């Protein structure tokens, strides 16, 4: 598979950089969904992200950055520029995007004070409200709070349907919990916002006091608190309680947030989605993403302590 991906990458390079003298190429990463390359020409450095897994369990909406920057041009400071996008995989059979290369270090490799800056930046991103809800490329217009409730109930139901195939007893427990605990009434005074939906230290780049959020494939329109779910669970070695406090301090200085009882529902649903994903796409190295038992144990802890 890796050889095939590299061959596709070479075709992309030929299509877009044929007239430019390439002076350096580096594969930055290759996960279960995307392969990422850094391409340096004489004048510029680019990032190529190639979606290498078209299986439905890994399906992500590559290229959300293009829509977001067109809709919210003031976010250009916080999101990589887009130079080219093939969101359908029509040219080469693979979806890919060519982006601005973002210099700097990921948040997990810099001091805790940068969590404060990252929090302030996320609050600025969240200041962009929307009349839509759902995934960027499948967004639905909201006409009433019934529409909001319908969206969440459908989203939760789809997740539980998938979890039921793997762990029926756990799915039934979660479903009962959501039925009793989740209420859209908590959001009556809260606007729908643009959320990144994959906030964790590796998706936050720091350079000379400036913050950029990368990897917007999971982004959507939803309520702000849902964007804080992954922060505690991913990159646990670098994201301790003190770091999270710095993050929240920065956020609240820019735009105050109050977490509702629905937050634990969002957290449990994401954990359930990760059980499904990890079951179908196992990984040997759990240094960053926890193993499947972690997600199950966290759900059980939340079910019985909330």
PDB file of C-alpha atoms in Angstrom:
ATOM      1  CA  UNK A   1       0.000   0.000   0.000  1.00  0.00           C
ATOM      2  CA  UNK A   2       2.814   2.437   0.884  1.00  0.00           C
ATOM      3  CA  UNK A   3       4.414   1.952  -2.544  1.00  0.00           C
ATOM      4  CA  UNK A   4       1.087   2.676  -4.241  1.00  0.00           C
ATOM      5  CA  UNK A   5       0.631   5.846  -2.176  1.00  0.00           C
ATOM      6  CA  UNK A   6       4.105   7.047  -3.075  1.00  0.00           C
ATOM      7  CA  UNK A   7       3.391   6.444  -6.769  1.00  0.00           C
ATOM      8  CA  UNK A   8       0.223   8.551  -6.513  1.00  0.00           C
ATOM      9  CA  UNK A   9       2.233  11.247  -4.751  1.00  0.00           C
ATOM     10  CA  UNK A  10       4.734  11.275  -7.662  1.00  0.00           C
ATOM     11  CA  UNK A  11       1.851  11.798 -10.105  1.00  0.00           C
ATOM     12  CA  UNK A  12       0.608  14.742  -8.023  1.00  0.00           C
ATOM     13  CA  UNK A  13       4.120  16.175  -8.034  1.00  0.00           C
ATOM     14  CA  UNK A  14       4.252  15.870 -11.831  1.00  0.00           C
ATOM     15  CA  UNK A  15       0.858  17.524 -12.302  1.00  0.00           C
ATOM     16  CA  UNK A  16       1.472  20.521 -10.068  1.00  0.00           C
ATOM     17  CA  UNK A  17       5.197  21.049  -9.828  1.00  0.00           C
ATOM     18  CA  UNK A  18       6.405  20.049 -13.295  1.00  0.00           C
ATOM     19  CA  UNK A  19       7.863  23.494 -14.067  1.00  0.00           C
ATOM     20  CA  UNK A  20       9.264  24.118 -10.589  1.00  0.00           C
ATOM     21  CA  UNK A  21      12.618  22.846  -9.494  1.00  0.00           C
ATOM     22  CA  UNK A  22      12.002  20.669  -6.445  1.00  0.00           C
ATOM     23  CA  UNK A  23      14.902  20.849  -4.005  1.00  0.00           C
ATOM     24  CA  UNK A  24      13.540  18.669  -1.225  1.00  0.00           C
ATOM     25  CA  UNK A  25      10.846  16.097  -0.436  1.00  0.00           C
ATOM     26  CA  UNK A  26       9.996  14.657   2.969  1.00  0.00           C
ATOM     27  CA  UNK A  27       7.192  12.384   4.086  1.00  0.00           C
ATOM     28  CA  UNK A  28       5.915  14.010   7.276  1.00  0.00           C
ATOM     29  CA  UNK A  29       3.513  11.285   8.253  1.00  0.00           C
ATOM     30  CA  UNK A  30       1.480   8.333   7.123  1.00  0.00           C
ATOM     31  CA  UNK A  31      -1.451   7.255   9.247  1.00  0.00           C
ATOM     32  CA  UNK A  32      -4.536   5.143   8.777  1.00  0.00           C
ATOM     33  CA  UNK A  33      -6.339   7.855   6.810  1.00  0.00           C
ATOM     34  CA  UNK A  34      -3.839  10.265   5.241  1.00  0.00           C
ATOM     35  CA  UNK A  35      -0.254  10.415   4.005  1.00  0.00           C
ATOM     36  CA  UNK A  36       1.416  13.827   4.262  1.00  0.00           C
ATOM     37  CA  UNK A  37       4.377  15.100   2.245  1.00  0.00           C
ATOM     38  CA  UNK A  38       6.465  18.252   2.485  1.00  0.00           C
ATOM     39  CA  UNK A  39       7.598  19.490  -0.936  1.00  0.00           C
ATOM     40  CA  UNK A  40      10.155  22.283  -1.201  1.00  0.00           C
ATOM     41  CA  UNK A  41      10.743  24.187  -4.426  1.00  0.00           C
ATOM     42  CA  UNK A  42      13.218  27.029  -4.969  1.00  0.00           C
ATOM     43  CA  UNK A  43      10.605  29.609  -4.011  1.00  0.00           C
ATOM     44  CA  UNK A  44       8.119  27.912  -1.703  1.00  0.00           C
ATOM     45  CA  UNK A  45       7.321  25.008   0.610  1.00  0.00           C
ATOM     46  CA  UNK A  46       4.056  23.076   0.256  1.00  0.00           C
ATOM     47  CA  UNK A  47       2.214  20.361   2.124  1.00  0.00           C
ATOM     48  CA  UNK A  48       0.478  17.604   0.148  1.00  0.00           C
ATOM     49  CA  UNK A  49      -2.129  15.604   2.027  1.00  0.00           C
ATOM     50  CA  UNK A  50      -3.252  12.446   0.267  1.00  0.00           C
ATOM     51  CA  UNK A  51      -6.186  10.418   1.570  1.00  0.00           C
ATOM     52  CA  UNK A  52      -4.850   6.893   1.374  1.00  0.00           C
ATOM     53  CA  UNK A  53      -7.818   5.048   2.870  1.00  0.00           C
ATOM     54  CA  UNK A  54     -11.113   5.360   1.009  1.00  0.00           C
ATOM     55  CA  UNK A  55     -12.873   2.818   3.225  1.00  0.00           C
ATOM     56  CA  UNK A  56     -16.135   4.165   4.659  1.00  0.00           C
ATOM     57  CA  UNK A  57     -14.922   3.668   8.254  1.00  0.00           C
ATOM     58  CA  UNK A  58     -12.088   6.136   7.580  1.00  0.00           C
ATOM     59  CA  UNK A  59     -14.068   8.548   5.457  1.00  0.00           C
ATOM     60  CA  UNK A  60     -13.220  12.180   6.127  1.00  0.00           C
ATOM     61  CA  UNK A  61     -14.042  15.342   4.221  1.00  0.00           C
ATOM     62  CA  UNK A  62     -10.666  16.398   2.886  1.00  0.00           C
ATOM     63  CA  UNK A  63     -10.474  20.058   1.899  1.00  0.00           C
ATOM     64  CA  UNK A  64     -12.783  21.691   4.447  1.00  0.00           C
ATOM     65  CA  UNK A  65     -10.147  24.424   4.676  1.00  0.00           C
ATOM     66  CA  UNK A  66     -11.139  25.701   1.232  1.00  0.00           C
ATOM     67  CA  UNK A  67     -14.798  26.198   2.196  1.00  0.00           C
ATOM     68  CA  UNK A  68     -13.915  27.732   5.559  1.00  0.00           C
ATOM     69  CA  UNK A  69     -11.453  30.265   4.153  1.00  0.00           C
ATOM     70  CA  UNK A  70     -13.920  31.285   1.438  1.00  0.00           C
ATOM     71  CA  UNK A  71     -16.695  31.730   3.984  1.00  0.00           C
ATOM     72  CA  UNK A  72     -14.621  33.233   6.806  1.00  0.00           C
ATOM     73  CA  UNK A  73     -11.718  35.104   5.236  1.00  0.00           C
ATOM     74  CA  UNK A  74     -10.573  36.576   8.571  1.00  0.00           C
ATOM     75  CA  UNK A  75      -9.527  33.071   9.658  1.00  0.00           C
ATOM     76  CA  UNK A  76      -6.627  33.069   7.193  1.00  0.00           C
ATOM     77  CA  UNK A  77      -4.310  33.823  10.141  1.00  0.00           C
ATOM     78  CA  UNK A  78      -5.242  30.570  11.853  1.00  0.00           C
ATOM     79  CA  UNK A  79      -5.699  28.069   8.987  1.00  0.00           C
ATOM     80  CA  UNK A  80      -3.254  26.959   6.248  1.00  0.00           C
ATOM     81  CA  UNK A  81      -3.904  28.407   2.784  1.00  0.00           C
ATOM     82  CA  UNK A  82      -5.229  26.051   0.099  1.00  0.00           C
ATOM     83  CA  UNK A  83      -3.503  25.970  -3.313  1.00  0.00           C
ATOM     84  CA  UNK A  84      -5.298  23.030  -4.936  1.00  0.00           C
ATOM     85  CA  UNK A  85      -8.007  20.544  -3.951  1.00  0.00           C
ATOM     86  CA  UNK A  86      -9.327  17.357  -5.526  1.00  0.00           C
ATOM     87  CA  UNK A  87     -12.082  16.507  -3.057  1.00  0.00           C
ATOM     88  CA  UNK A  88     -13.599  13.727  -5.181  1.00  0.00           C
ATOM     89  CA  UNK A  89     -10.506  11.806  -6.259  1.00  0.00           C
ATOM     90  CA  UNK A  90     -11.434  12.310  -9.917  1.00  0.00           C
ATOM     91  CA  UNK A  91      -7.957  12.969 -11.328  1.00  0.00           C
ATOM     92  CA  UNK A  92      -5.948  10.159  -9.723  1.00  0.00           C
ATOM     93  CA  UNK A  93      -8.481   8.022  -7.871  1.00  0.00           C
ATOM     94  CA  UNK A  94      -7.382   9.524  -4.543  1.00  0.00           C
ATOM     95  CA  UNK A  95      -8.533  12.656  -2.758  1.00  0.00           C
ATOM     96  CA  UNK A  96      -5.741  15.141  -2.135  1.00  0.00           C
ATOM     97  CA  UNK A  97      -5.068  18.733  -1.190  1.00  0.00           C
ATOM     98  CA  UNK A  98      -2.049  20.997  -1.621  1.00  0.00           C
ATOM     99  CA  UNK A  99      -1.667  23.387   1.285  1.00  0.00           C
ATOM    100  CA  UNK A 100       0.602  26.061   2.663  1.00  0.00           C
ATOM    101  CA  UNK A 101       3.385  24.449   4.686  1.00  0.00           C
ATOM    102  CA  UNK A 102       3.111  25.633   8.290  1.00  0.00           C
ATOM    103  CA  UNK A 103       6.461  26.044  10.042  1.00  0.00           C
ATOM    104  CA  UNK A 104       6.874  25.653  13.767  1.00  0.00           C
ATOM    105  CA  UNK A 105       6.360  23.006  16.426  1.00  0.00           C
ATOM    106  CA  UNK A 106       3.270  21.118  17.466  1.00  0.00           C
ATOM    107  CA  UNK A 107       1.749  22.127  20.787  1.00  0.00           C
ATOM    108  CA  UNK A 108       2.958  18.948  22.503  1.00  0.00           C
ATOM    109  CA  UNK A 109       6.581  19.980  21.835  1.00  0.00           C
ATOM    110  CA  UNK A 110       6.502  23.506  23.268  1.00  0.00           C
ATOM    111  CA  UNK A 111       5.997  25.129  26.670  1.00  0.00           C
ATOM    112  CA  UNK A 112       2.697  25.115  28.545  1.00  0.00           C
ATOM    113  CA  UNK A 113       2.275  28.884  28.084  1.00  0.00           C
ATOM    114  CA  UNK A 114       1.475  28.162  24.434  1.00  0.00           C
ATOM    115  CA  UNK A 115      -1.654  26.277  25.515  1.00  0.00           C
ATOM    116  CA  UNK A 116      -2.918  29.677  26.662  1.00  0.00           C
ATOM    117  CA  UNK A 117      -2.352  31.122  23.159  1.00  0.00           C
ATOM    118  CA  UNK A 118      -3.960  28.080  21.552  1.00  0.00           C
ATOM    119  CA  UNK A 119      -7.047  28.578  23.731  1.00  0.00           C
ATOM    120  CA  UNK A 120      -7.327  32.253  22.739  1.00  0.00           C
ATOM    121  CA  UNK A 121      -7.051  31.301  19.068  1.00  0.00           C
ATOM    122  CA  UNK A 122      -9.755  28.632  19.333  1.00  0.00           C
ATOM    123  CA  UNK A 123     -12.098  31.197  20.889  1.00  0.00           C
ATOM    124  CA  UNK A 124     -11.520  33.467  17.875  1.00  0.00           C
ATOM    125  CA  UNK A 125     -12.333  30.577  15.541  1.00  0.00           C
ATOM    126  CA  UNK A 126     -15.497  29.833  17.508  1.00  0.00           C
ATOM    127  CA  UNK A 127     -16.639  33.452  17.176  1.00  0.00           C
ATOM    128  CA  UNK A 128     -17.850  32.530  13.687  1.00  0.00           C
ATOM    129  CA  UNK A 129     -21.480  31.571  14.159  1.00  0.00           C
ATOM    130  CA  UNK A 130     -23.551  29.686  11.599  1.00  0.00           C
ATOM    131  CA  UNK A 131     -27.115  29.073  10.506  1.00  0.00           C
ATOM    132  CA  UNK A 132     -26.094  25.499   9.685  1.00  0.00           C
ATOM    133  CA  UNK A 133     -25.348  22.383  11.712  1.00  0.00           C
ATOM    134  CA  UNK A 134     -23.406  19.229  10.904  1.00  0.00           C
ATOM    135  CA  UNK A 135     -20.348  18.332   8.823  1.00  0.00           C
ATOM    136  CA  UNK A 136     -19.066  21.157   6.625  1.00  0.00           C
ATOM    137  CA  UNK A 137     -19.831  19.374   3.364  1.00  0.00           C
ATOM    138  CA  UNK A 138     -23.132  17.887   4.593  1.00  0.00           C
ATOM    139  CA  UNK A 139     -24.382  20.881   6.554  1.00  0.00           C
ATOM    140  CA  UNK A 140     -28.088  21.390   7.169  1.00  0.00           C
ATOM    141  CA  UNK A 141     -29.820  24.716   7.654  1.00  0.00           C
ATOM    142  CA  UNK A 142     -31.380  25.323  11.066  1.00  0.00           C
ATOM    143  CA  UNK A 143     -34.881  26.745  11.214  1.00  0.00           C
ATOM    144  CA  UNK A 144     -35.742  25.803  14.785  1.00  0.00           C
ATOM    145  CA  UNK A 145     -34.395  24.115  17.902  1.00  0.00           C
ATOM    146  CA  UNK A 146     -36.269  21.021  16.774  1.00  0.00           C
ATOM    147  CA  UNK A 147     -33.805  20.884  13.867  1.00  0.00           C
ATOM    148  CA  UNK A 148     -30.893  21.010  16.334  1.00  0.00           C
ATOM    149  CA  UNK A 149     -32.401  18.231  18.443  1.00  0.00           C
ATOM    150  CA  UNK A 150     -33.086  16.130  15.360  1.00  0.00           C
ATOM    151  CA  UNK A 151     -29.484  16.484  14.224  1.00  0.00           C
ATOM    152  CA  UNK A 152     -27.993  15.377  17.536  1.00  0.00           C
ATOM    153  CA  UNK A 153     -30.410  12.482  17.967  1.00  0.00           C
ATOM    154  CA  UNK A 154     -29.596  11.205  14.488  1.00  0.00           C
ATOM    155  CA  UNK A 155     -25.856  11.637  15.070  1.00  0.00           C
ATOM    156  CA  UNK A 156     -26.016   9.755  18.373  1.00  0.00           C
ATOM    157  CA  UNK A 157     -28.253   7.042  16.897  1.00  0.00           C
ATOM    158  CA  UNK A 158     -25.872   6.381  13.998  1.00  0.00           C
ATOM    159  CA  UNK A 159     -22.951   6.038  16.407  1.00  0.00           C
ATOM    160  CA  UNK A 160     -24.851   3.642  18.662  1.00  0.00           C
ATOM    161  CA  UNK A 161     -25.902   1.551  15.666  1.00  0.00           C
ATOM    162  CA  UNK A 162     -22.228   1.077  14.767  1.00  0.00           C
ATOM    163  CA  UNK A 163     -21.196   0.407  18.375  1.00  0.00           C
ATOM    164  CA  UNK A 164     -23.973  -2.183  18.769  1.00  0.00           C
ATOM    165  CA  UNK A 165     -22.260  -4.386  16.168  1.00  0.00           C
ATOM    166  CA  UNK A 166     -19.136  -4.466  18.346  1.00  0.00           C
ATOM    167  CA  UNK A 167     -20.470  -4.299  21.907  1.00  0.00           C
ATOM    168  CA  UNK A 168     -24.253  -4.497  22.159  1.00  0.00           C
ATOM    169  CA  UNK A 169     -24.408  -4.269  25.950  1.00  0.00           C
ATOM    170  CA  UNK A 170     -22.245  -1.138  26.050  1.00  0.00           C
ATOM    171  CA  UNK A 171     -24.238   0.455  23.225  1.00  0.00           C
ATOM    172  CA  UNK A 172     -27.496  -0.122  25.084  1.00  0.00           C
ATOM    173  CA  UNK A 173     -26.064   1.436  28.267  1.00  0.00           C
ATOM    174  CA  UNK A 174     -24.836   4.488  26.385  1.00  0.00           C
ATOM    175  CA  UNK A 175     -28.126   4.877  24.537  1.00  0.00           C
ATOM    176  CA  UNK A 176     -30.049   4.863  27.810  1.00  0.00           C
ATOM    177  CA  UNK A 177     -27.656   7.412  29.302  1.00  0.00           C
ATOM    178  CA  UNK A 178     -28.027   9.768  26.332  1.00  0.00           C
ATOM    179  CA  UNK A 179     -31.802   9.446  26.440  1.00  0.00           C
ATOM    180  CA  UNK A 180     -31.860  10.540  30.094  1.00  0.00           C
ATOM    181  CA  UNK A 181     -29.075  13.133  30.110  1.00  0.00           C
ATOM    182  CA  UNK A 182     -28.926  14.965  26.782  1.00  0.00           C
ATOM    183  CA  UNK A 183     -31.161  18.000  26.368  1.00  0.00           C
ATOM    184  CA  UNK A 184     -31.040  20.570  23.588  1.00  0.00           C
ATOM    185  CA  UNK A 185     -32.620  23.069  26.014  1.00  0.00           C
ATOM    186  CA  UNK A 186     -29.143  23.722  27.441  1.00  0.00           C
ATOM    187  CA  UNK A 187     -28.299  25.371  24.128  1.00  0.00           C
ATOM    188  CA  UNK A 188     -31.152  27.868  23.971  1.00  0.00           C
ATOM    189  CA  UNK A 189     -28.788  30.794  24.532  1.00  0.00           C
ATOM    190  CA  UNK A 190     -25.862  29.304  22.618  1.00  0.00           C
ATOM    191  CA  UNK A 191     -25.242  29.868  18.914  1.00  0.00           C
ATOM    192  CA  UNK A 192     -24.007  27.192  16.541  1.00  0.00           C
ATOM    193  CA  UNK A 193     -20.326  27.812  15.778  1.00  0.00           C
ATOM    194  CA  UNK A 194     -17.652  26.625  13.403  1.00  0.00           C
ATOM    195  CA  UNK A 195     -15.693  23.999  15.353  1.00  0.00           C
ATOM    196  CA  UNK A 196     -12.445  22.266  14.418  1.00  0.00           C
ATOM    197  CA  UNK A 197     -13.671  18.984  15.943  1.00  0.00           C
ATOM    198  CA  UNK A 198     -10.196  17.451  16.196  1.00  0.00           C
ATOM    199  CA  UNK A 199      -8.507  19.680  18.766  1.00  0.00           C
ATOM    200  CA  UNK A 200      -5.407  18.033  20.208  1.00  0.00           C
ATOM    201  CA  UNK A 201      -1.755  19.139  20.436  1.00  0.00           C
ATOM    202  CA  UNK A 202      -0.566  17.580  17.177  1.00  0.00           C
ATOM    203  CA  UNK A 203      -3.120  19.622  15.240  1.00  0.00           C
ATOM    204  CA  UNK A 204      -1.926  22.923  16.701  1.00  0.00           C
ATOM    205  CA  UNK A 205       1.246  24.538  15.340  1.00  0.00           C
ATOM    206  CA  UNK A 206       3.166  27.222  17.243  1.00  0.00           C
ATOM    207  CA  UNK A 207       5.678  29.566  15.616  1.00  0.00           C
ATOM    208  CA  UNK A 208       6.995  32.700  17.313  1.00  0.00           C
ATOM    209  CA  UNK A 209       3.880  33.195  19.374  1.00  0.00           C
ATOM    210  CA  UNK A 210       1.502  32.614  16.452  1.00  0.00           C
ATOM    211  CA  UNK A 211      -0.961  29.701  16.406  1.00  0.00           C
ATOM    212  CA  UNK A 212      -2.353  27.778  13.455  1.00  0.00           C
ATOM    213  CA  UNK A 213      -4.818  24.907  13.579  1.00  0.00           C
ATOM    214  CA  UNK A 214      -4.180  22.234  10.955  1.00  0.00           C
ATOM    215  CA  UNK A 215      -6.106  19.159   9.753  1.00  0.00           C
ATOM    216  CA  UNK A 216      -9.690  20.405   9.380  1.00  0.00           C
ATOM    217  CA  UNK A 217     -11.042  17.169   7.886  1.00  0.00           C
ATOM    218  CA  UNK A 218     -13.377  16.546  10.854  1.00  0.00           C
ATOM    219  CA  UNK A 219     -14.625  20.129  11.194  1.00  0.00           C
ATOM    220  CA  UNK A 220     -18.320  20.888  11.439  1.00  0.00           C
ATOM    221  CA  UNK A 221     -20.911  23.331  12.690  1.00  0.00           C
ATOM    222  CA  UNK A 222     -21.971  22.507  16.228  1.00  0.00           C
ATOM    223  CA  UNK A 223     -21.892  23.853  19.792  1.00  0.00           C
ATOM    224  CA  UNK A 224     -18.552  25.072  21.085  1.00  0.00           C
ATOM    225  CA  UNK A 225     -18.152  22.705  24.032  1.00  0.00           C
ATOM    226  CA  UNK A 226     -17.960  19.715  21.682  1.00  0.00           C
ATOM    227  CA  UNK A 227     -14.581  21.028  20.493  1.00  0.00           C
ATOM    228  CA  UNK A 228     -12.976  20.339  23.883  1.00  0.00           C
ATOM    229  CA  UNK A 229     -13.708  16.607  24.022  1.00  0.00           C
ATOM    230  CA  UNK A 230     -10.471  15.246  22.522  1.00  0.00           C
ATOM    231  CA  UNK A 231      -8.048  17.548  24.293  1.00  0.00           C
ATOM    232  CA  UNK A 232      -7.841  15.447  27.437  1.00  0.00           C
ATOM    233  CA  UNK A 233      -7.776  12.036  25.755  1.00  0.00           C
ATOM    234  CA  UNK A 234      -5.291  12.443  22.902  1.00  0.00           C
ATOM    235  CA  UNK A 235      -1.588  12.956  23.553  1.00  0.00           C
ATOM    236  CA  UNK A 236      -2.099  12.249  27.237  1.00  0.00           C
ATOM    237  CA  UNK A 237       1.654  12.383  27.872  1.00  0.00           C
ATOM    238  CA  UNK A 238       1.784  16.086  26.976  1.00  0.00           C
ATOM    239  CA  UNK A 239      -1.705  17.272  27.927  1.00  0.00           C
ATOM    240  CA  UNK A 240      -2.001  17.267  31.710  1.00  0.00           C
ATOM    241  CA  UNK A 241      -4.541  19.118  33.833  1.00  0.00           C
ATOM    242  CA  UNK A 242      -2.267  22.152  34.121  1.00  0.00           C
ATOM    243  CA  UNK A 243      -1.996  22.430  30.334  1.00  0.00           C
ATOM    244  CA  UNK A 244      -5.774  22.231  29.977  1.00  0.00           C
ATOM    245  CA  UNK A 245      -6.172  24.972  32.589  1.00  0.00           C
ATOM    246  CA  UNK A 246      -3.834  27.199  30.555  1.00  0.00           C
ATOM    247  CA  UNK A 247      -5.868  26.412  27.439  1.00  0.00           C
ATOM    248  CA  UNK A 248      -9.177  27.273  29.123  1.00  0.00           C
ATOM    249  CA  UNK A 249      -7.736  30.445  30.663  1.00  0.00           C
ATOM    250  CA  UNK A 250      -6.737  31.700  27.215  1.00  0.00           C
ATOM    251  CA  UNK A 251     -10.106  30.746  25.772  1.00  0.00           C
ATOM    252  CA  UNK A 252     -12.141  32.407  28.526  1.00  0.00           C
ATOM    253  CA  UNK A 253     -10.169  35.643  28.306  1.00  0.00           C
ATOM    254  CA  UNK A 254     -11.257  35.875  24.673  1.00  0.00           C
ATOM    255  CA  UNK A 255     -14.791  34.434  24.951  1.00  0.00           C
ATOM    256  CA  UNK A 256     -16.223  32.849  28.065  1.00  0.00           C
ATOM    257  CA  UNK A 257     -17.535  29.292  27.835  1.00  0.00           C
ATOM    258  CA  UNK A 258     -19.684  27.375  30.313  1.00  0.00           C
ATOM    259  CA  UNK A 259     -19.791  23.609  29.957  1.00  0.00           C
ATOM    260  CA  UNK A 260     -23.288  22.145  30.137  1.00  0.00           C
ATOM    261  CA  UNK A 261     -24.348  18.657  31.279  1.00  0.00           C
ATOM    262  CA  UNK A 262     -24.373  17.796  27.558  1.00  0.00           C
ATOM    263  CA  UNK A 263     -20.576  17.873  27.485  1.00  0.00           C
ATOM    264  CA  UNK A 264     -20.263  14.397  28.956  1.00  0.00           C
ATOM    265  CA  UNK A 265     -22.703  13.145  26.288  1.00  0.00           C
ATOM    266  CA  UNK A 266     -20.459  14.515  23.521  1.00  0.00           C
ATOM    267  CA  UNK A 267     -17.478  12.918  25.241  1.00  0.00           C
ATOM    268  CA  UNK A 268     -19.113   9.492  25.501  1.00  0.00           C
ATOM    269  CA  UNK A 269     -20.292   9.569  21.880  1.00  0.00           C
ATOM    270  CA  UNK A 270     -16.774  10.388  20.666  1.00  0.00           C
ATOM    271  CA  UNK A 271     -15.317   7.578  22.789  1.00  0.00           C
ATOM    272  CA  UNK A 272     -17.884   5.224  21.260  1.00  0.00           C
ATOM    273  CA  UNK A 273     -16.910   6.343  17.752  1.00  0.00           C
ATOM    274  CA  UNK A 274     -13.275   5.604  18.594  1.00  0.00           C
ATOM    275  CA  UNK A 275     -14.147   2.087  19.725  1.00  0.00           C
ATOM    276  CA  UNK A 276     -15.738   1.485  16.338  1.00  0.00           C
ATOM    277  CA  UNK A 277     -12.823   3.049  14.464  1.00  0.00           C
ATOM    278  CA  UNK A 278     -10.139   1.172  16.422  1.00  0.00           C
ATOM    279  CA  UNK A 279     -12.015  -2.127  16.057  1.00  0.00           C
ATOM    280  CA  UNK A 280     -12.071  -1.791  12.279  1.00  0.00           C
ATOM    281  CA  UNK A 281      -8.680  -0.099  11.877  1.00  0.00           C
ATOM    282  CA  UNK A 282      -6.367  -1.454  14.609  1.00  0.00           C
ATOM    283  CA  UNK A 283      -2.998   0.153  15.252  1.00  0.00           C
ATOM    284  CA  UNK A 284       0.003  -1.332  17.052  1.00  0.00           C
ATOM    285  CA  UNK A 285       1.492   1.909  18.372  1.00  0.00           C
ATOM    286  CA  UNK A 286      -0.698   3.411  21.108  1.00  0.00           C
ATOM    287  CA  UNK A 287       1.743   6.093  22.224  1.00  0.00           C
ATOM    288  CA  UNK A 288      -0.563   8.800  20.898  1.00  0.00           C
ATOM    289  CA  UNK A 289      -3.963   7.247  20.256  1.00  0.00           C
ATOM    290  CA  UNK A 290      -5.122   5.125  23.219  1.00  0.00           C
ATOM    291  CA  UNK A 291      -6.035   1.475  22.757  1.00  0.00           C
ATOM    292  CA  UNK A 292      -9.607   0.251  22.567  1.00  0.00           C
ATOM    293  CA  UNK A 293      -9.741  -0.733  26.246  1.00  0.00           C
ATOM    294  CA  UNK A 294      -8.998   2.848  27.218  1.00  0.00           C
ATOM    295  CA  UNK A 295     -12.060   4.106  25.347  1.00  0.00           C
ATOM    296  CA  UNK A 296     -14.291   1.416  26.863  1.00  0.00           C
ATOM    297  CA  UNK A 297     -13.055   2.090  30.397  1.00  0.00           C
ATOM    298  CA  UNK A 298     -13.532   5.833  29.969  1.00  0.00           C
ATOM    299  CA  UNK A 299     -17.126   5.320  28.823  1.00  0.00           C
ATOM    300  CA  UNK A 300     -17.845   3.117  31.829  1.00  0.00           C
ATOM    301  CA  UNK A 301     -16.251   5.667  34.171  1.00  0.00           C
ATOM    302  CA  UNK A 302     -18.390   8.463  32.737  1.00  0.00           C
ATOM    303  CA  UNK A 303     -21.590   6.408  32.739  1.00  0.00           C
ATOM    304  CA  UNK A 304     -21.305   5.586  36.411  1.00  0.00           C
ATOM    305  CA  UNK A 305     -19.835   8.871  37.696  1.00  0.00           C
ATOM    306  CA  UNK A 306     -22.112  11.311  35.879  1.00  0.00           C
TER     307      UNK A 306
END
